Coordinates of C-alpha atoms in Angstrom, one line a residue:
M1 CA 25.7 -29.9 -1.6
S2 CA 25.7 -30.3 1.8
A3 CA 22.9 -33.9 1.7
Q4 CA 26.2 -34.6 0.5
G5 CA 28.8 -34.1 2.6
I6 CA 29.8 -30.8 0.5
P7 CA 30.3 -27.8 3.0
E8 CA 27.5 -25.4 1.9
T9 CA 29.9 -21.7 1.8
R10 CA 27.9 -18.7 1.3
L11 CA 29.6 -15.6 -1.0
Q12 CA 29.2 -12.0 0.9
L13 CA 28.2 -9.4 -1.5
L14 CA 27.8 -6.0 0.5
S15 CA 29.4 -5.8 4.0
N16 CA 28.4 -3.1 6.5
V17 CA 27.0 -0.3 4.4
S18 CA 25.3 2.2 6.0
G19 CA 24.3 5.4 5.0
V20 CA 21.4 8.6 4.2
F21 CA 19.4 8.5 1.6
T22 CA 17.8 12.3 1.9
P23 CA 14.5 13.8 -0.7
G24 CA 15.8 16.8 -3.0
V25 CA 19.2 14.8 -2.8
L26 CA 20.4 13.1 -6.5
T27 CA 23.1 10.2 -4.8
A28 CA 25.1 8.8 -7.2
L29 CA 25.6 4.7 -6.1
V30 CA 29.5 4.1 -7.7
G31 CA 32.2 1.4 -7.4
S32 CA 34.1 -1.0 -10.2
S33 CA 32.3 -4.2 -11.7
G34 CA 31.4 -6.2 -8.9
A35 CA 31.5 -3.7 -6.1
G36 CA 27.7 -4.3 -5.5
K37 CA 26.2 -0.7 -6.6
T38 CA 23.0 -3.2 -8.2
T39 CA 22.8 -5.5 -5.5
L40 CA 22.5 -2.9 -2.6
M41 CA 20.0 -0.5 -4.6
D42 CA 18.8 -3.9 -4.6
V43 CA 18.7 -4.9 -0.9
L44 CA 17.2 -1.5 -0.2
S45 CA 14.6 -2.0 -2.6
G46 CA 13.1 -4.8 -2.1
R47 CA 13.8 -6.7 -5.6
K48 CA 16.3 -8.9 -4.3
T49 CA 15.1 -12.3 -4.6
G50 CA 17.7 -15.0 -4.0
G51 CA 20.3 -14.7 -1.2
Y52 CA 20.3 -13.4 2.5
I53 CA 19.4 -10.2 3.3
E54 CA 21.5 -9.3 7.0
G55 CA 20.7 -5.9 9.0
D56 CA 17.7 -3.0 9.1
I57 CA 16.4 -0.6 6.4
K58 CA 14.1 2.4 7.9
I59 CA 11.7 4.3 6.1
S60 CA 11.5 8.0 8.0
G61 CA 13.0 6.2 11.2
Y62 CA 10.9 3.3 11.1
P63 CA 11.4 -0.2 9.4
K64 CA 10.1 -0.8 6.4
V65 CA 8.0 -3.0 5.2
Q66 CA 8.0 -4.1 1.6
E67 CA 3.9 -4.5 0.5
T68 CA 4.6 -0.4 1.7
F69 CA 7.6 0.6 0.2
A70 CA 6.4 -0.6 -3.1
R71 CA 3.5 2.1 -2.8
I72 CA 6.2 4.8 -2.1
S73 CA 9.1 3.9 -4.4
G74 CA 10.0 3.6 -7.9
Y75 CA 12.4 1.4 -9.6
V76 CA 13.7 2.4 -13.0
E77 CA 15.8 -0.8 -14.5
Q78 CA 19.2 -1.0 -16.5
N79 CA 17.0 -3.0 -19.6
D80 CA 13.4 -0.8 -20.7
I81 CA 11.1 -3.1 -20.3
H82 CA 7.6 -2.5 -21.8
S83 CA 4.8 -3.7 -24.0
P84 CA 6.0 -3.0 -27.9
Q85 CA 2.7 -2.3 -28.8
V86 CA 1.2 -0.1 -26.9
T87 CA 1.6 3.9 -27.0
V88 CA 4.3 6.6 -25.3
E89 CA 1.2 8.5 -23.6
E90 CA -0.7 4.9 -23.0
S91 CA 2.2 3.0 -21.2
L92 CA 2.1 5.9 -18.4
W93 CA -1.6 5.7 -18.4
F94 CA -1.7 2.1 -17.1
S95 CA 1.0 2.6 -14.5
S96 CA -0.8 5.5 -13.7
S97 CA -4.2 4.1 -13.0
L98 CA -3.1 1.1 -10.9
R99 CA -0.4 2.9 -9.3
L100 CA -2.0 6.2 -8.0
P101 CA -4.8 5.6 -5.0
K102 CA -8.3 5.2 -6.2
E103 CA -9.3 8.3 -4.7
I104 CA -8.1 10.3 -7.5
S105 CA -10.2 11.1 -10.0
K106 CA -9.9 10.3 -14.3
D107 CA -9.1 14.4 -15.0
Q108 CA -6.9 14.6 -12.6
K109 CA -4.7 11.5 -13.2
V110 CA -4.0 12.6 -17.3
E111 CA -3.4 15.5 -15.4
F112 CA -0.6 14.2 -13.5
V113 CA 0.7 12.3 -16.8
E114 CA 0.6 15.5 -18.5
E115 CA 2.5 17.1 -16.3
V116 CA 5.3 13.8 -15.8
M117 CA 4.8 13.7 -19.5
R118 CA 6.1 18.0 -20.3
L119 CA 9.4 17.3 -16.8
V120 CA 10.5 14.3 -19.0
E121 CA 10.0 16.2 -22.2
L122 CA 7.9 12.9 -24.2
D123 CA 5.3 15.9 -24.5
T124 CA 5.9 15.6 -28.4
L125 CA 6.0 11.7 -28.5
R126 CA 2.5 10.9 -26.6
N127 CA 1.1 8.4 -29.8
A128 CA 4.4 7.2 -30.6
I129 CA 4.0 3.2 -30.6
V130 CA 7.2 1.9 -28.1
G131 CA 8.5 -0.7 -30.2
L132 CA 11.0 -3.4 -29.7
P133 CA 14.3 -2.3 -29.0
G134 CA 16.6 -2.1 -31.3
S135 CA 14.9 -2.6 -33.8
S136 CA 11.5 0.0 -34.0
G137 CA 9.7 2.9 -32.3
L138 CA 11.1 4.5 -30.1
S139 CA 15.3 5.3 -29.8
T140 CA 16.8 3.9 -26.8
E141 CA 17.8 7.3 -25.3
Q142 CA 13.9 7.4 -25.6
R143 CA 12.9 4.6 -24.2
K144 CA 15.1 5.4 -20.9
R145 CA 12.8 8.9 -20.6
L146 CA 9.7 7.0 -21.0
T147 CA 10.9 4.2 -18.5
I148 CA 12.0 7.1 -15.9
A149 CA 8.4 8.1 -16.8
V150 CA 6.6 5.3 -16.1
E151 CA 7.9 5.4 -12.3
L152 CA 7.0 9.1 -12.1
V153 CA 3.0 8.5 -12.8
A154 CA 3.3 6.8 -9.5
N155 CA 4.1 9.9 -7.8
P156 CA 6.5 8.3 -5.8
S157 CA 9.0 9.8 -3.4
I158 CA 11.9 7.9 -3.9
I159 CA 13.6 6.7 -7.0
F160 CA 16.2 4.2 -7.7
M161 CA 17.7 4.4 -10.9
D162 CA 20.2 1.5 -12.2
E163 CA 22.3 3.1 -14.3
P164 CA 20.3 5.3 -16.1
T165 CA 22.8 6.8 -18.7
S166 CA 24.0 3.5 -19.9
G167 CA 24.5 2.9 -23.9
L168 CA 23.7 5.8 -24.8
D169 CA 25.7 8.6 -27.0
A170 CA 27.0 12.1 -24.8
R171 CA 24.0 14.2 -26.1
A172 CA 21.5 11.6 -24.9
A173 CA 22.7 11.1 -21.5
A174 CA 23.1 14.3 -21.3
I175 CA 19.4 14.5 -21.5
V176 CA 18.5 11.6 -20.1
M177 CA 20.5 12.8 -16.8
R178 CA 18.3 16.8 -17.3
T179 CA 15.3 14.5 -17.3
V180 CA 17.1 13.4 -13.8
R181 CA 17.4 16.6 -12.4
N182 CA 14.4 17.6 -12.7
T183 CA 13.0 14.6 -10.7
V184 CA 15.2 15.3 -8.5
D185 CA 13.9 19.3 -8.5
T186 CA 10.9 18.0 -7.5
G187 CA 11.9 16.9 -3.5
R188 CA 11.9 13.6 -4.2
T189 CA 15.2 10.9 -3.6
V190 CA 16.6 9.7 -6.0
V191 CA 19.8 7.4 -6.4
C192 CA 21.4 5.6 -9.1
T193 CA 24.4 3.6 -9.8
I194 CA 26.2 5.0 -12.7
H195 CA 29.5 2.7 -13.9
Q196 CA 32.8 5.8 -14.9
P197 CA 30.4 8.4 -15.7
S198 CA 31.7 12.0 -17.9
I199 CA 32.9 14.6 -16.2
D200 CA 29.3 16.3 -16.3
I201 CA 26.8 13.7 -15.7
F202 CA 29.0 13.1 -13.0
E203 CA 28.7 16.7 -11.0
A204 CA 25.1 16.9 -11.9
F205 CA 24.8 14.4 -8.7
D206 CA 24.8 15.7 -5.3
E207 CA 25.6 12.8 -3.0
L208 CA 27.9 9.8 -3.9
L209 CA 28.2 6.3 -2.1
L210 CA 31.4 4.7 -3.7
L211 CA 31.5 1.1 -3.1
K212 CA 35.2 -1.7 -3.8
R213 CA 35.4 -4.8 -4.6
G214 CA 33.9 -7.3 -1.8
G215 CA 31.1 -4.7 -1.1
R216 CA 32.6 -2.4 1.4
V217 CA 32.3 1.4 0.7
I218 CA 35.3 3.6 0.7
Y219 CA 33.2 7.1 0.4
G220 CA 30.3 8.4 1.6
G221 CA 29.2 12.1 1.6
K222 CA 28.4 15.1 -0.7
L223 CA 30.7 16.1 -3.3
G224 CA 30.8 19.5 -3.4
V225 CA 31.2 22.5 -5.9
R226 CA 32.9 20.0 -9.0
S227 CA 33.7 17.6 -6.5
Q228 CA 36.3 19.6 -4.6
I229 CA 35.1 17.8 -1.1
L230 CA 35.4 14.9 -2.6
I231 CA 38.7 14.9 -3.5
D232 CA 40.1 16.7 -1.0
Y233 CA 39.0 14.2 1.0
F234 CA 41.3 11.5 -0.6
Q235 CA 43.9 14.6 -1.0
R236 CA 44.8 13.9 1.9
I237 CA 45.3 10.0 2.3
D238 CA 49.3 9.9 2.1
G239 CA 50.6 8.2 -0.8
I240 CA 47.5 9.5 -2.9
P241 CA 48.4 12.1 -6.4
S242 CA 47.0 15.3 -7.5
I243 CA 44.4 15.0 -9.1
P244 CA 45.5 16.9 -13.1
D245 CA 44.0 19.7 -13.8
G246 CA 41.0 19.3 -16.1
Y247 CA 40.5 15.5 -15.3
N248 CA 36.9 14.2 -14.9
P249 CA 37.4 13.2 -10.4
A250 CA 35.0 10.2 -11.0
T251 CA 37.2 8.6 -13.0
W252 CA 41.0 9.6 -11.0
M253 CA 38.2 8.4 -7.8
L254 CA 38.6 4.8 -9.5
E255 CA 42.0 5.2 -10.1
I256 CA 43.3 6.2 -7.1
T257 CA 41.6 3.7 -5.9
N258 CA 41.0 0.6 -7.4
P259 CA 43.7 -3.2 -5.6
V260 CA 46.8 -2.0 -7.1
A261 CA 46.8 2.0 -6.0
E262 CA 46.0 0.0 -2.3
Q263 CA 48.5 -2.6 -2.4
R264 CA 50.7 0.5 -3.6
I265 CA 49.7 3.1 -0.4
G266 CA 49.4 -0.5 2.3
R267 CA 46.5 1.1 3.5
D268 CA 42.3 -0.2 3.0
F269 CA 40.6 2.7 1.6
A270 CA 37.1 0.5 3.7
D271 CA 39.2 1.4 6.9
I272 CA 40.4 5.2 5.9
Y273 CA 37.0 5.6 5.2
T274 CA 35.8 4.0 8.9
N275 CA 38.4 5.7 10.6
S276 CA 37.1 9.2 9.1
A277 CA 35.2 12.8 9.6
E278 CA 33.1 11.6 7.1
Y279 CA 31.8 8.5 8.1
R280 CA 31.0 9.7 11.9
E281 CA 29.2 12.9 10.2
V282 CA 26.9 9.5 8.2
E283 CA 26.6 7.6 11.6
G284 CA 26.0 10.3 13.9
S285 CA 22.8 11.8 10.7
I286 CA 21.5 7.9 10.4
T287 CA 20.8 7.5 14.5
R288 CA 19.4 10.3 14.2
L289 CA 17.0 10.1 11.7
S290 CA 16.8 5.9 13.0
V291 CA 14.3 7.8 15.2
P292 CA 9.9 8.4 14.3
P293 CA 10.2 12.6 14.5
P294 CA 8.0 12.2 18.1
G295 CA 4.4 12.3 17.1
S296 CA 4.4 10.2 13.4
Q297 CA 3.2 6.8 12.4
P298 CA 4.3 4.6 10.3
L299 CA 2.7 5.3 7.3
K300 CA 0.2 2.1 6.4
F301 CA -1.9 1.4 3.6
P302 CA -5.1 -0.2 3.8
S303 CA -4.4 -2.6 1.3
V304 CA -1.4 -3.5 -0.6
Y305 CA -2.3 -2.5 -3.9
S306 CA -3.8 1.4 -5.4
Q307 CA -6.8 -0.6 -6.9
D308 CA -9.6 -3.1 -6.0
Q309 CA -8.9 -6.4 -7.9
L310 CA -11.9 -5.8 -10.7
S311 CA -10.0 -2.5 -10.9
Q312 CA -7.2 -3.8 -11.5
F313 CA -7.9 -6.7 -13.4
L314 CA -10.1 -4.3 -16.3
I315 CA -7.4 -1.9 -16.9
C316 CA -5.2 -5.3 -17.8
L317 CA -7.9 -6.5 -19.9
K318 CA -7.4 -2.5 -21.4
K319 CA -4.0 -3.2 -22.2
Q320 CA -3.9 -6.2 -23.4
N321 CA -6.8 -5.3 -25.4
L322 CA -4.6 -2.8 -27.1
V323 CA -1.5 -5.4 -27.1
Y324 CA -3.3 -7.7 -29.2
W325 CA -5.5 -5.8 -31.6
R326 CA -2.1 -4.4 -32.8
S327 CA -0.5 -7.3 -33.2
P328 CA -1.9 -8.5 -37.1
R329 CA 1.8 -11.2 -37.3
Y330 CA 0.2 -12.9 -34.2
N331 CA -3.7 -12.0 -34.6
L332 CA -4.4 -11.7 -38.0
V333 CA -1.7 -14.0 -39.3
R334 CA -3.8 -16.2 -36.9
L335 CA -7.1 -16.0 -38.9
V336 CA -5.7 -15.7 -42.1
F337 CA -3.9 -19.2 -41.5
T338 CA -7.4 -20.6 -40.2
T339 CA -9.1 -19.8 -43.2
V340 CA -6.4 -20.8 -46.0
C341 CA -6.0 -24.2 -43.2
A342 CA -9.9 -24.6 -43.2
L343 CA -10.7 -24.6 -47.4
L344 CA -7.3 -26.5 -48.1
L345 CA -8.8 -28.9 -45.2
G346 CA -12.2 -29.2 -46.9
S347 CA -10.7 -29.1 -50.2
V348 CA -8.9 -32.5 -49.0
Y349 CA -12.1 -34.4 -47.8
W350 CA -14.2 -32.5 -50.4
D351 CA -18.0 -33.8 -49.3
V352 CA -16.4 -36.4 -48.2
G353 CA -19.7 -35.8 -45.1
N354 CA -21.9 -38.2 -47.3
K355 CA -19.5 -40.7 -47.7
R356 CA -21.1 -42.1 -44.4
Q357 CA -24.0 -43.8 -46.3
V358 CA -24.3 -46.6 -48.4
L359 CA -23.8 -46.5 -51.4
I360 CA -26.2 -48.4 -53.2
L361 CA -23.6 -50.5 -56.1
V362 CA -24.1 -53.8 -58.3
T363 CA -21.3 -55.2 -56.6
L364 CA -21.2 -56.4 -53.1
C365 CA -17.1 -55.5 -53.2
F366 CA -17.1 -52.1 -53.9
V367 CA -19.9 -51.9 -51.3
L368 CA -17.3 -52.7 -48.4
K369 CA -14.6 -51.0 -50.0
D370 CA -16.5 -47.8 -50.1
T371 CA -18.0 -47.7 -47.2
T372 CA -14.7 -48.5 -45.1
K373 CA -12.4 -46.0 -46.3
G374 CA -15.2 -43.8 -46.4
L375 CA -15.9 -43.8 -42.4
F376 CA -12.3 -43.5 -42.0
M377 CA -11.9 -40.6 -44.7
V378 CA -14.7 -39.2 -42.3
M379 CA -12.9 -39.5 -39.1
G380 CA -10.1 -38.0 -40.1
A381 CA -11.2 -35.3 -41.5
L382 CA -12.6 -34.7 -37.6
Y383 CA -9.0 -35.8 -36.1
S384 CA -6.6 -33.8 -39.2
A385 CA -9.7 -30.4 -38.1
C386 CA -9.0 -31.0 -34.6
L387 CA -5.1 -31.4 -34.9
F388 CA -3.9 -29.3 -36.9
L389 CA -5.3 -25.2 -36.0
G390 CA -5.3 -26.7 -31.8
I391 CA -0.7 -27.1 -32.0
N392 CA -0.7 -24.2 -34.2
N393 CA -2.7 -22.6 -32.3
A394 CA -0.8 -23.6 -29.0
S395 CA 2.7 -22.2 -30.7
S396 CA 1.8 -19.3 -31.7
V397 CA 0.2 -17.4 -28.5
Q398 CA 3.8 -18.3 -27.2
P399 CA 5.7 -15.3 -28.2
I400 CA 3.4 -12.6 -27.0
V401 CA 3.1 -14.3 -24.0
S402 CA 6.5 -14.5 -23.3
I403 CA 7.3 -11.6 -24.7
E404 CA 4.2 -10.0 -22.0
R405 CA 6.2 -12.2 -19.6
T406 CA 9.4 -9.5 -19.3
V407 CA 6.7 -6.3 -18.5
F408 CA 4.7 -9.2 -16.1
Y409 CA 7.9 -9.3 -13.8
R410 CA 8.7 -4.9 -14.1
E411 CA 5.2 -4.7 -13.6
K412 CA 4.6 -7.4 -10.3
A413 CA 7.4 -5.7 -8.5
A414 CA 6.3 -2.2 -9.0
G415 CA 3.1 -3.8 -6.8
L416 CA 0.9 -2.4 -9.9
Y417 CA -1.8 -5.2 -9.2
A418 CA -2.3 -9.3 -8.3
P419 CA -1.3 -11.6 -10.9
T420 CA -4.3 -13.3 -10.7
S421 CA -5.9 -9.7 -12.5
Y422 CA -3.4 -10.5 -14.6
A423 CA -4.0 -14.0 -15.5
A424 CA -7.0 -13.5 -16.0
A425 CA -7.2 -10.8 -18.6
Q426 CA -4.3 -13.3 -20.1
G427 CA -6.6 -15.4 -20.1
L428 CA -10.8 -13.8 -21.3
V429 CA -8.1 -11.6 -24.6
E430 CA -7.9 -14.5 -26.4
L431 CA -11.9 -15.5 -26.8
P432 CA -12.9 -13.1 -28.6
Y433 CA -10.8 -14.0 -30.9
I434 CA -10.6 -18.0 -30.2
V435 CA -14.4 -17.1 -31.0
A436 CA -14.4 -15.7 -34.8
Q437 CA -11.2 -19.1 -35.6
T438 CA -13.9 -21.1 -34.2
I439 CA -16.0 -19.9 -36.6
L440 CA -14.4 -18.9 -39.9
F441 CA -13.2 -22.4 -39.6
G442 CA -15.6 -24.6 -38.3
V443 CA -18.4 -22.7 -41.1
I444 CA -16.2 -23.7 -44.1
T445 CA -14.6 -27.3 -42.8
Y446 CA -18.5 -28.5 -42.2
F447 CA -20.3 -27.3 -44.8
M448 CA -17.3 -28.1 -47.6
I449 CA -16.9 -31.9 -46.1
N450 CA -20.4 -31.9 -45.5
F451 CA -21.7 -32.8 -42.7
E452 CA -25.1 -33.1 -41.5
R453 CA -27.0 -30.1 -41.8
T454 CA -28.9 -30.3 -38.4
A455 CA -28.6 -27.4 -36.1
S456 CA -27.6 -29.7 -32.8
K457 CA -24.4 -30.9 -34.9
F458 CA -23.5 -28.0 -36.8
F459 CA -24.2 -26.6 -32.6
L460 CA -21.8 -29.3 -31.2
Y461 CA -19.2 -29.1 -34.0
L462 CA -18.8 -25.6 -33.2
V463 CA -18.4 -26.2 -28.9
I464 CA -15.7 -29.0 -29.8
M465 CA -14.0 -26.7 -31.7
F466 CA -13.9 -23.8 -29.7
L467 CA -12.7 -25.2 -26.6
T468 CA -10.3 -27.5 -28.3
F469 CA -8.8 -24.6 -29.4
T470 CA -9.0 -22.6 -26.2
Y471 CA -7.6 -25.3 -24.2
F472 CA -4.7 -25.8 -27.4
T473 CA -4.0 -21.7 -26.6
F474 CA -3.8 -21.6 -22.9
Y475 CA -1.4 -24.6 -23.0
G476 CA 0.9 -23.0 -24.7
L477 CA -0.1 -20.1 -22.1
M478 CA 0.9 -23.3 -19.3
A479 CA 4.0 -23.8 -21.0
V480 CA 5.8 -20.6 -20.8
G481 CA 4.1 -19.9 -17.3
L482 CA 6.0 -22.9 -16.7
T483 CA 8.9 -22.9 -18.0
P484 CA 12.4 -19.9 -18.7
S485 CA 11.7 -19.1 -21.9
Q486 CA 9.7 -19.7 -24.6
H487 CA 12.4 -22.3 -26.7
M488 CA 12.0 -24.8 -23.3
A489 CA 8.2 -24.0 -23.5
A490 CA 8.4 -24.9 -27.4
V491 CA 11.0 -28.2 -26.8
V492 CA 8.7 -29.5 -24.4
S493 CA 5.0 -28.6 -26.1
S494 CA 6.7 -31.3 -28.6
A495 CA 7.2 -33.7 -27.2
F496 CA 2.9 -33.8 -25.3
Y497 CA 2.2 -33.0 -29.1
S498 CA 3.7 -36.6 -30.2
F499 CA 2.6 -37.8 -27.2
W500 CA -1.6 -36.5 -27.9
N501 CA -1.1 -37.0 -31.7
L502 CA 0.2 -40.6 -31.3
L503 CA -2.4 -42.4 -28.3
S504 CA -5.8 -39.8 -28.7
G505 CA -7.4 -42.7 -30.6
F506 CA -6.9 -42.2 -33.5
L507 CA -3.5 -43.4 -35.1
I508 CA -3.9 -46.3 -32.4
P509 CA -7.3 -46.5 -32.0
K510 CA -9.0 -47.5 -28.1
P511 CA -8.4 -51.1 -28.0
R512 CA -5.1 -51.9 -29.5
I513 CA -3.6 -49.3 -27.4
P514 CA -1.0 -51.0 -25.1
G515 CA -2.4 -52.1 -21.3
W516 CA 0.3 -49.3 -19.5
W517 CA 0.3 -46.6 -22.0
I518 CA -3.9 -46.9 -21.9
W519 CA -4.1 -44.0 -18.9
F520 CA -2.5 -41.6 -21.8
Y521 CA -5.2 -41.6 -23.5
Y522 CA -8.0 -41.4 -20.5
I523 CA -6.2 -37.8 -19.9
C524 CA -5.4 -37.0 -23.2
P525 CA -7.3 -33.8 -24.1
V526 CA -6.8 -34.4 -27.8
A527 CA -8.7 -38.2 -27.0
W528 CA -11.8 -36.5 -25.5
T529 CA -12.1 -34.2 -29.1
L530 CA -12.3 -37.1 -31.1
K531 CA -14.5 -38.4 -28.4
G532 CA -16.8 -35.7 -29.2
I533 CA -16.7 -34.8 -32.2
I534 CA -17.0 -38.4 -33.9
S535 CA -19.7 -39.5 -31.5
S536 CA -22.1 -36.2 -32.5
Q537 CA -21.2 -36.4 -35.7
L538 CA -21.2 -39.7 -36.1
G539 CA -23.6 -41.6 -33.0
D540 CA -26.6 -42.1 -33.6
V541 CA -25.6 -43.2 -37.5
E542 CA -27.7 -46.8 -38.2
T543 CA -26.3 -47.3 -41.7
M544 CA -25.0 -51.1 -42.0
I545 CA -21.6 -52.2 -42.4
V546 CA -20.9 -55.4 -43.6
E547 CA -16.9 -56.9 -43.3
P548 CA -15.6 -60.1 -42.6
A549 CA -14.6 -59.1 -39.7
F550 CA -17.9 -57.3 -38.7
K551 CA -21.4 -56.5 -39.2
G552 CA -23.4 -53.6 -37.3
T553 CA -24.1 -50.2 -37.8
V554 CA -21.5 -47.4 -38.3
K555 CA -22.8 -46.5 -34.9
E556 CA -21.5 -49.8 -33.9
Y557 CA -18.4 -49.7 -35.6
V558 CA -17.7 -46.7 -34.2
S559 CA -18.2 -48.1 -30.7
T560 CA -17.1 -51.3 -31.2
V561 CA -13.2 -50.7 -32.5
F562 CA -12.4 -47.0 -31.9
G563 CA -13.9 -47.4 -28.4
I564 CA -16.2 -44.5 -28.5
D565 CA -19.5 -44.3 -26.2
P566 CA -22.2 -42.8 -28.8
D567 CA -22.9 -41.3 -26.0
V568 CA -20.2 -40.2 -24.8
T569 CA -21.0 -36.0 -26.0
G570 CA -22.2 -34.0 -22.9
P571 CA -19.5 -35.7 -21.1
A572 CA -16.5 -34.6 -23.4
V573 CA -17.6 -31.6 -23.6
A574 CA -17.8 -31.2 -20.7
V575 CA -14.2 -33.3 -19.9
L576 CA -13.0 -30.3 -22.7
I577 CA -14.1 -28.0 -20.6
G578 CA -12.5 -29.5 -17.4
F579 CA -9.5 -29.0 -20.0
C580 CA -9.6 -25.3 -20.3
I581 CA -9.8 -24.7 -16.6
L582 CA -6.4 -26.7 -16.2
F583 CA -4.6 -25.8 -18.7
F584 CA -5.5 -21.9 -17.1
G585 CA -5.5 -22.7 -13.9
V586 CA -1.9 -24.1 -14.2
F587 CA -1.4 -20.7 -15.4
A588 CA -2.7 -18.1 -13.3
F589 CA -0.6 -20.7 -11.1
S590 CA 3.1 -20.1 -12.4
V591 CA 2.0 -16.0 -13.2
K592 CA 1.2 -16.1 -9.4
F593 CA 4.5 -18.4 -7.3
L594 CA 7.0 -18.7 -10.6
N595 CA 9.5 -16.1 -11.2
F596 CA 12.2 -17.1 -14.0
Q597 CA 13.9 -13.9 -13.2
K598 CA 16.6 -13.4 -10.9
R599 CA 18.6 -10.5 -8.8

């Protein structure tokens, strides 16, 4: 915008906000929509991904260091994001295993998880599958308690909660607030954003930070019994009506501080607050607590993460194994679909592998036509085998990775693990299923199509099919990693599938590809799959072909007409391995450096 001569402007979301949050105190962040409640909490917790932040945040008198702060804090998001295929207990085990110090033994971690489950009243649901919101598994209120528990098992000193009662009925909200209160009573600092709370929920809080639109503070301090301190503060202001008997103090507070009320009394509530004794008391606390206690040292950890990278990888891999094992709609369907497709392909191309041999028939004309037709059928079978299921692999992996990515964003922000550990686990967990898929598909198609039954050719066929399924799967991972949504990943992938199909060297043989497109042939992974399979199966066939435009062996025909070198099998395998590494490497890069979640 500025490059085009349009002046750049910034929208200020928070203005001169100050306050103190202390241990064992439950503080409410309240304000009308657009007041900056969630923005303030994202800034304090270090979750803000955009914008400009000015000011100081101190922990026990020392400047906040985000890497350290992430280790001692928890963040309960408004949207309860969890892996749907794991149980309540497994969710807590995963969080505690990665976030508690490695010096703590396994038995101690298990005991702590048990304690947290009792604290948030989830012990009776330990074996319940989390499921997807609104469709299966835990209820909304149970999911909220699980979200709180996932943070508690990290044993944080400070917990931020973004509207923990949002979307809950009165009973469910009361259960969640009882959980929050239990958490505060353990001596932790807890800060919650809250939107239009009921009287029971509001009076569960100890202190309040009230914001007005524009991100300015209009009250900060204690609430008092039945919010009496808050009520007394506002009723001291001229023009403010008294609260009716039995009226919700939170509702009354929001009504008397809205912009219309400000215009009516002709005063700015933020200015009133900055001239109040309550403000001076808060500023005094800030001044006092901004100085580190004598003899203290800033909190430091020897490493960014609680666990070393190998432990992170193994724990992530264990969780991903659970997710995949309990995803029959993905893996079982994939294997069943592979079997059905293999049988279908084998029946369509039944015994065509033999047709690469010349049939001794009566007329030369019939021999010529059958030989050429048979050769094309063999190549068609090979081409279909590598493309058909490969595209299915890339497409079917995208939904499950897209769901897990939202979980990854939460876990990454919480400092559970390095992104590369997650990426490595995500890639490795696919390989056993791809091996099973390759064996199913390879054995069925190889023997139904009746390719030459030698151990070396069968082994090469399996290796090339395994690499093909792998790079297609990793391509699906990469497409999700590079795009902001599953839908966009599918659209982008489809465009590439079309090019791969057209310029792989089968529909348009290499010698007939236009010169300005030949470069794409060399970087097309399907072309290298085709080279590898055809050269390994037909590269040594000396059967003669006699045509008006060609006379020579099958080996020479493949080389001349399709431009496939009979000796390219080894290089093709190496290139396919390179594509697997490339696609996975780009996926790992996207996981580490790209974040499509904007806050």
